Amino acid sequence: MPSQTSLPEIDLQIEMSLEGDLKVLGGVRAFLMSTSSFADLLDDFYLVLGERFVNARLYMGGRRAGARTAAALVSLFKLDPNDKPAVERLLAGVDAAIGWARYEFHLDYAARSGYVIAKNSFLAQGALEKFTANGKMTAVQAKDSFARCAMLAGYLAGLVSYLLQHEVDLQETECLALGHAACRFDVLPHRIYVTEKS
Ligand SMILES: [Zn+2]
């Protein structure tokens, strides 16, 4: 049976059934996984493949997802893409509702720069909160040894590129997993993971 989760300005339709085909946002298949399970999966990737490679892959995949999601949401909710405050509220509201993080956009549209704050990043919180063997959630560490939100950095780069109507990259400069109050992503003055064509 469909259920509705109300946000201040939008209705986010989540279709739940017992058939195992949860759908969100007008029919997109989704699933729920605990943040700790996802972090556990990533821990193995980091261990086997290394931080640099895994972060690059997560960033690039996240960036593609952010770019297409921003366009899809603006279309789905019939917003004017040029109404930047409304689009920022929509993107922040939807992603907060589905448990990714709560974003605050601090963008300078004229200068095509700025930063984004993300509170409660699921990647950072998942890395800090581990399950015990019997499945009980317990916080076992206050800090991790490296920033954990490369996928979110890429995803936000996709959203911000859509907002600025200019391709940009973001870098995480503060992370909840490193003991900061929230995660911060700065718009870089240059592109990353892109081969310049001569
Ligand atoms: Zn982070």
PDB file of C-alpha atoms and ligand atoms in Angstrom:
ATOM      1  CA  MET A   1       0.000   0.000   0.000  1.00  0.00           C
ATOM      2  CA  PRO A   2       1.440   3.415  -0.902  1.00  0.00           C
ATOM      3  CA  SER A   3       2.359   5.633   2.007  1.00  0.00           C
ATOM      4  CA  GLN A   4       3.131   9.321   2.090  1.00  0.00           C
ATOM      5  CA  THR A   5       5.927  11.048   3.924  1.00  0.00           C
ATOM      6  CA  SER A   6       5.271  14.749   4.150  1.00  0.00           C
ATOM      7  CA  LEU A   7       8.038  17.283   3.765  1.00  0.00           C
ATOM      8  CA  PRO A   8       7.477  20.981   4.347  1.00  0.00           C
ATOM      9  CA  GLU A   9       6.918  21.730   0.682  1.00  0.00           C
ATOM     10  CA  ILE A  10       6.786  18.449  -1.200  1.00  0.00           C
ATOM     11  CA  ASP A  11       5.172  15.051  -0.959  1.00  0.00           C
ATOM     12  CA  LEU A  12       7.568  12.164  -1.312  1.00  0.00           C
ATOM     13  CA  GLN A  13       5.696   9.084  -2.417  1.00  0.00           C
ATOM     14  CA  ILE A  14       7.093   5.777  -1.180  1.00  0.00           C
ATOM     15  CA  GLU A  15       5.369   2.662  -2.499  1.00  0.00           C
ATOM     16  CA  MET A  16       5.758  -0.306  -0.184  1.00  0.00           C
ATOM     17  CA  SER A  17       4.492  -3.799  -0.881  1.00  0.00           C
ATOM     18  CA  LEU A  18       5.144  -7.272   0.431  1.00  0.00           C
ATOM     19  CA  GLU A  19       6.384  -8.342  -3.008  1.00  0.00           C
ATOM     20  CA  GLY A  20       9.883  -7.001  -2.371  1.00  0.00           C
ATOM     21  CA  ASP A  21       9.750  -4.199  -4.903  1.00  0.00           C
ATOM     22  CA  LEU A  22       9.904  -1.001  -2.832  1.00  0.00           C
ATOM     23  CA  LYS A  23       9.633   2.038  -5.095  1.00  0.00           C
ATOM     24  CA  VAL A  24      10.379   5.709  -4.499  1.00  0.00           C
ATOM     25  CA  LEU A  25      10.097   8.932  -6.465  1.00  0.00           C
ATOM     26  CA  GLY A  26       7.563   7.924  -9.045  1.00  0.00           C
ATOM     27  CA  GLY A  27       8.549   4.292  -9.476  1.00  0.00           C
ATOM     28  CA  VAL A  28      12.310   4.032  -8.935  1.00  0.00           C
ATOM     29  CA  ARG A  29      13.215   0.680  -7.354  1.00  0.00           C
ATOM     30  CA  ALA A  30      15.011   1.109  -4.037  1.00  0.00           C
ATOM     31  CA  PHE A  31      15.938  -0.907  -0.981  1.00  0.00           C
ATOM     32  CA  LEU A  32      16.893  -0.227   2.596  1.00  0.00           C
ATOM     33  CA  MET A  33      20.225  -1.243   4.095  1.00  0.00           C
ATOM     34  CA  SER A  34      21.679  -0.224   7.423  1.00  0.00           C
ATOM     35  CA  THR A  35      24.400   2.393   7.228  1.00  0.00           C
ATOM     36  CA  SER A  36      26.687   0.074   9.187  1.00  0.00           C
ATOM     37  CA  SER A  37      26.240  -2.765   6.710  1.00  0.00           C
ATOM     38  CA  PHE A  38      27.099  -0.430   3.846  1.00  0.00           C
ATOM     39  CA  ALA A  39      30.161   0.855   5.732  1.00  0.00           C
ATOM     40  CA  ASP A  40      31.189  -2.740   6.395  1.00  0.00           C
ATOM     41  CA  LEU A  41      31.017  -3.445   2.663  1.00  0.00           C
ATOM     42  CA  LEU A  42      33.102  -0.357   1.920  1.00  0.00           C
ATOM     43  CA  ASP A  43      35.626  -1.340   4.610  1.00  0.00           C
ATOM     44  CA  ASP A  44      36.440  -4.432   2.559  1.00  0.00           C
ATOM     45  CA  PHE A  45      36.806  -2.430  -0.648  1.00  0.00           C
ATOM     46  CA  TYR A  46      39.143  -0.009   1.114  1.00  0.00           C
ATOM     47  CA  LEU A  47      41.139  -2.910   2.540  1.00  0.00           C
ATOM     48  CA  VAL A  48      41.522  -4.756  -0.755  1.00  0.00           C
ATOM     49  CA  LEU A  49      41.698  -1.921  -3.270  1.00  0.00           C
ATOM     50  CA  GLY A  50      42.987   1.057  -1.294  1.00  0.00           C
ATOM     51  CA  GLU A  51      41.513   4.402  -0.301  1.00  0.00           C
ATOM     52  CA  ARG A  52      42.574   6.305  -3.407  1.00  0.00           C
ATOM     53  CA  PHE A  53      41.094   3.905  -5.954  1.00  0.00           C
ATOM     54  CA  VAL A  54      37.867   3.286  -4.014  1.00  0.00           C
ATOM     55  CA  ASN A  55      37.268   6.974  -3.353  1.00  0.00           C
ATOM     56  CA  ALA A  56      37.829   7.810  -7.025  1.00  0.00           C
ATOM     57  CA  ARG A  57      35.341   5.149  -8.123  1.00  0.00           C
ATOM     58  CA  LEU A  58      32.761   6.164  -5.503  1.00  0.00           C
ATOM     59  CA  TYR A  59      33.162   9.815  -6.446  1.00  0.00           C
ATOM     60  CA  MET A  60      32.671   9.271 -10.161  1.00  0.00           C
ATOM     61  CA  GLY A  61      29.642   7.020  -9.687  1.00  0.00           C
ATOM     62  CA  GLY A  62      28.166   9.439  -7.164  1.00  0.00           C
ATOM     63  CA  ARG A  63      28.672  12.354  -9.521  1.00  0.00           C
ATOM     64  CA  ARG A  64      26.743  10.683 -12.331  1.00  0.00           C
ATOM     65  CA  ALA A  65      23.925   9.795  -9.932  1.00  0.00           C
ATOM     66  CA  GLY A  66      23.739  13.364  -8.603  1.00  0.00           C
ATOM     67  CA  ALA A  67      23.567  14.923 -12.046  1.00  0.00           C
ATOM     68  CA  ARG A  68      20.724  12.687 -13.255  1.00  0.00           C
ATOM     69  CA  THR A  69      18.863  12.791  -9.928  1.00  0.00           C
ATOM     70  CA  ALA A  70      18.828  16.593  -9.802  1.00  0.00           C
ATOM     71  CA  ALA A  71      17.319  16.805 -13.280  1.00  0.00           C
ATOM     72  CA  ALA A  72      14.826  14.011 -12.568  1.00  0.00           C
ATOM     73  CA  LEU A  73      13.618  15.537  -9.290  1.00  0.00           C
ATOM     74  CA  VAL A  74      13.169  19.014 -10.750  1.00  0.00           C
ATOM     75  CA  SER A  75      11.122  17.487 -13.559  1.00  0.00           C
ATOM     76  CA  LEU A  76       9.130  15.195 -11.244  1.00  0.00           C
ATOM     77  CA  PHE A  77       8.196  18.036  -8.903  1.00  0.00           C
ATOM     78  CA  LYS A  78       7.657  20.455 -11.802  1.00  0.00           C
ATOM     79  CA  LEU A  79       9.985  23.150 -10.490  1.00  0.00           C
ATOM     80  CA  ASP A  80      11.492  25.978 -12.475  1.00  0.00           C
ATOM     81  CA  PRO A  81      15.196  24.989 -12.782  1.00  0.00           C
ATOM     82  CA  ASN A  82      16.103  28.669 -12.499  1.00  0.00           C
ATOM     83  CA  ASP A  83      14.355  29.050  -9.131  1.00  0.00           C
ATOM     84  CA  LYS A  84      17.542  28.206  -7.248  1.00  0.00           C
ATOM     85  CA  PRO A  85      16.190  28.504  -3.664  1.00  0.00           C
ATOM     86  CA  ALA A  86      13.300  26.169  -4.520  1.00  0.00           C
ATOM     87  CA  VAL A  87      15.587  23.632  -6.219  1.00  0.00           C
ATOM     88  CA  GLU A  88      18.017  23.737  -3.276  1.00  0.00           C
ATOM     89  CA  ARG A  89      15.106  23.098  -0.856  1.00  0.00           C
ATOM     90  CA  LEU A  90      13.823  20.219  -2.969  1.00  0.00           C
ATOM     91  CA  LEU A  91      17.211  18.480  -3.237  1.00  0.00           C
ATOM     92  CA  ALA A  92      17.943  18.954   0.465  1.00  0.00           C
ATOM     93  CA  GLY A  93      14.455  17.860   1.500  1.00  0.00           C
ATOM     94  CA  VAL A  94      14.296  14.697  -0.580  1.00  0.00           C
ATOM     95  CA  ASP A  95      17.752  13.443   0.363  1.00  0.00           C
ATOM     96  CA  ALA A  96      17.177  14.180   4.047  1.00  0.00           C
ATOM     97  CA  ALA A  97      13.896  12.246   3.890  1.00  0.00           C
ATOM     98  CA  ILE A  98      15.531   9.166   2.364  1.00  0.00           C
ATOM     99  CA  GLY A  99      18.340   9.194   4.897  1.00  0.00           C
ATOM    100  CA  TRP A 100      21.377  10.376   2.944  1.00  0.00           C
ATOM    101  CA  ALA A 101      22.155  13.567   4.853  1.00  0.00           C
ATOM    102  CA  ARG A 102      20.778  17.063   5.443  1.00  0.00           C
ATOM    103  CA  TYR A 103      22.411  19.530   3.063  1.00  0.00           C
ATOM    104  CA  GLU A 104      22.933  23.260   3.423  1.00  0.00           C
ATOM    105  CA  PHE A 105      23.951  24.860   0.136  1.00  0.00           C
ATOM    106  CA  HIS A 106      26.242  27.881   0.407  1.00  0.00           C
ATOM    107  CA  LEU A 107      26.720  28.651  -3.275  1.00  0.00           C
ATOM    108  CA  ASP A 108      27.894  31.812  -4.987  1.00  0.00           C
ATOM    109  CA  TYR A 109      26.030  31.524  -8.280  1.00  0.00           C
ATOM    110  CA  ALA A 110      27.835  34.449  -9.896  1.00  0.00           C
ATOM    111  CA  ALA A 111      31.290  33.160  -9.005  1.00  0.00           C
ATOM    112  CA  ARG A 112      30.350  29.482  -9.518  1.00  0.00           C
ATOM    113  CA  SER A 113      31.912  28.605  -6.191  1.00  0.00           C
ATOM    114  CA  GLY A 114      30.968  27.912  -2.588  1.00  0.00           C
ATOM    115  CA  TYR A 115      30.500  24.898  -0.372  1.00  0.00           C
ATOM    116  CA  VAL A 116      27.912  22.461   0.941  1.00  0.00           C
ATOM    117  CA  ILE A 117      27.456  21.323   4.534  1.00  0.00           C
ATOM    118  CA  ALA A 118      26.017  17.843   5.042  1.00  0.00           C
ATOM    119  CA  LYS A 119      24.729  16.881   8.474  1.00  0.00           C
ATOM    120  CA  ASN A 120      24.302  13.240   9.432  1.00  0.00           C
ATOM    121  CA  SER A 121      26.056  11.798   6.370  1.00  0.00           C
ATOM    122  CA  PHE A 122      25.020   8.148   6.219  1.00  0.00           C
ATOM    123  CA  LEU A 123      28.523   7.234   5.060  1.00  0.00           C
ATOM    124  CA  ALA A 124      30.238   8.857   8.039  1.00  0.00           C
ATOM    125  CA  GLN A 125      27.728   7.721  10.632  1.00  0.00           C
ATOM    126  CA  GLY A 126      27.762   4.198   9.254  1.00  0.00           C
ATOM    127  CA  ALA A 127      31.531   4.074   9.589  1.00  0.00           C
ATOM    128  CA  LEU A 128      31.360   5.143  13.225  1.00  0.00           C
ATOM    129  CA  GLU A 129      28.487   2.946  14.342  1.00  0.00           C
ATOM    130  CA  LYS A 130      29.216  -0.742  14.207  1.00  0.00           C
ATOM    131  CA  PHE A 131      27.006  -3.693  14.966  1.00  0.00           C
ATOM    132  CA  THR A 132      27.973  -6.179  17.612  1.00  0.00           C
ATOM    133  CA  ALA A 133      27.953  -9.877  16.730  1.00  0.00           C
ATOM    134  CA  ASN A 134      24.361 -10.233  17.955  1.00  0.00           C
ATOM    135  CA  GLY A 135      23.184  -7.321  15.820  1.00  0.00           C
ATOM    136  CA  LYS A 136      22.838  -4.702  18.533  1.00  0.00           C
ATOM    137  CA  MET A 137      23.921  -1.251  17.400  1.00  0.00           C
ATOM    138  CA  THR A 138      26.740   0.217  19.417  1.00  0.00           C
ATOM    139  CA  ALA A 139      29.024   3.197  18.900  1.00  0.00           C
ATOM    140  CA  VAL A 140      32.510   1.807  19.107  1.00  0.00           C
ATOM    141  CA  GLN A 141      34.538   4.781  17.961  1.00  0.00           C
ATOM    142  CA  ALA A 142      34.332   8.551  17.946  1.00  0.00           C
ATOM    143  CA  LYS A 143      36.633   8.967  14.958  1.00  0.00           C
ATOM    144  CA  ASP A 144      37.788   7.139  11.892  1.00  0.00           C
ATOM    145  CA  SER A 145      41.220   7.529  10.319  1.00  0.00           C
ATOM    146  CA  PHE A 146      40.044   9.099   7.052  1.00  0.00           C
ATOM    147  CA  ALA A 147      37.095  10.993   5.560  1.00  0.00           C
ATOM    148  CA  ARG A 148      34.397   8.555   4.467  1.00  0.00           C
ATOM    149  CA  CYS A 149      32.125  10.527   2.159  1.00  0.00           C
ATOM    150  CA  ALA A 150      33.720  10.400  -1.317  1.00  0.00           C
ATOM    151  CA  MET A 151      30.477   9.058  -2.782  1.00  0.00           C
ATOM    152  CA  LEU A 152      28.548  11.955  -1.264  1.00  0.00           C
ATOM    153  CA  ALA A 153      31.201  14.408  -2.540  1.00  0.00           C
ATOM    154  CA  GLY A 154      30.604  13.091  -6.052  1.00  0.00           C
ATOM    155  CA  TYR A 155      26.841  13.077  -5.655  1.00  0.00           C
ATOM    156  CA  LEU A 156      26.881  16.669  -4.396  1.00  0.00           C
ATOM    157  CA  ALA A 157      29.186  17.623  -7.277  1.00  0.00           C
ATOM    158  CA  GLY A 158      26.444  16.386  -9.612  1.00  0.00           C
ATOM    159  CA  LEU A 159      23.767  18.378  -7.752  1.00  0.00           C
ATOM    160  CA  VAL A 160      25.903  21.521  -7.576  1.00  0.00           C
ATOM    161  CA  SER A 161      26.863  21.272 -11.262  1.00  0.00           C
ATOM    162  CA  TYR A 162      23.152  21.145 -12.051  1.00  0.00           C
ATOM    163  CA  LEU A 163      22.453  24.140  -9.802  1.00  0.00           C
ATOM    164  CA  LEU A 164      25.339  26.227 -11.155  1.00  0.00           C
ATOM    165  CA  GLN A 165      24.718  25.032 -14.736  1.00  0.00           C
ATOM    166  CA  HIS A 166      28.462  24.573 -14.900  1.00  0.00           C
ATOM    167  CA  GLU A 167      30.503  21.397 -14.425  1.00  0.00           C
ATOM    168  CA  VAL A 168      32.349  21.516 -11.101  1.00  0.00           C
ATOM    169  CA  ASP A 169      33.943  19.103  -8.677  1.00  0.00           C
ATOM    170  CA  LEU A 170      33.725  19.072  -4.896  1.00  0.00           C
ATOM    171  CA  GLN A 171      36.188  17.894  -2.288  1.00  0.00           C
ATOM    172  CA  GLU A 172      35.351  16.898   1.254  1.00  0.00           C
ATOM    173  CA  THR A 173      37.390  19.138   3.558  1.00  0.00           C
ATOM    174  CA  GLU A 174      35.762  18.247   6.896  1.00  0.00           C
ATOM    175  CA  CYS A 175      34.120  14.961   7.858  1.00  0.00           C
ATOM    176  CA  LEU A 176      31.993  13.765  10.724  1.00  0.00           C
ATOM    177  CA  ALA A 177      34.130  10.630  10.673  1.00  0.00           C
ATOM    178  CA  LEU A 178      37.194  12.772  11.490  1.00  0.00           C
ATOM    179  CA  GLY A 179      35.511  14.391  14.489  1.00  0.00           C
ATOM    180  CA  HIS A 180      34.046  17.489  12.800  1.00  0.00           C
ATOM    181  CA  ALA A 181      30.481  18.543  13.613  1.00  0.00           C
ATOM    182  CA  ALA A 182      29.360  17.908  10.028  1.00  0.00           C
ATOM    183  CA  CYS A 183      30.820  17.133   6.624  1.00  0.00           C
ATOM    184  CA  ARG A 184      31.879  20.014   4.414  1.00  0.00           C
ATOM    185  CA  PHE A 185      32.392  19.887   0.650  1.00  0.00           C
ATOM    186  CA  ASP A 186      34.135  22.754  -1.151  1.00  0.00           C
ATOM    187  CA  VAL A 187      33.705  23.580  -4.830  1.00  0.00           C
ATOM    188  CA  LEU A 188      37.149  23.195  -6.359  1.00  0.00           C
ATOM    189  CA  PRO A 189      38.570  25.780  -8.774  1.00  0.00           C
ATOM    190  CA  HIS A 190      39.550  22.953 -11.114  1.00  0.00           C
ATOM    191  CA  ARG A 191      38.153  19.639 -12.349  1.00  0.00           C
ATOM    192  CA  ILE A 192      39.339  16.290 -11.007  1.00  0.00           C
ATOM    193  CA  TYR A 193      39.325  12.819 -12.580  1.00  0.00           C
ATOM    194  CA  VAL A 194      39.003  14.496 -15.980  1.00  0.00           C
ATOM    195  CA  THR A 195      41.529  14.226 -18.785  1.00  0.00           C
ATOM    196  CA  GLU A 196      42.012  17.621 -20.380  1.00  0.00           C
ATOM    197  CA  LYS A 197      41.688  17.399 -24.121  1.00  0.00           C
ATOM    198  CA  SER A 198      44.237  19.464 -26.027  1.00  0.00           C
TER     199      SER A 198
HETATM  200 ZN    ZN B   1      32.007  12.957   5.726  1.00  0.00          ZN
END
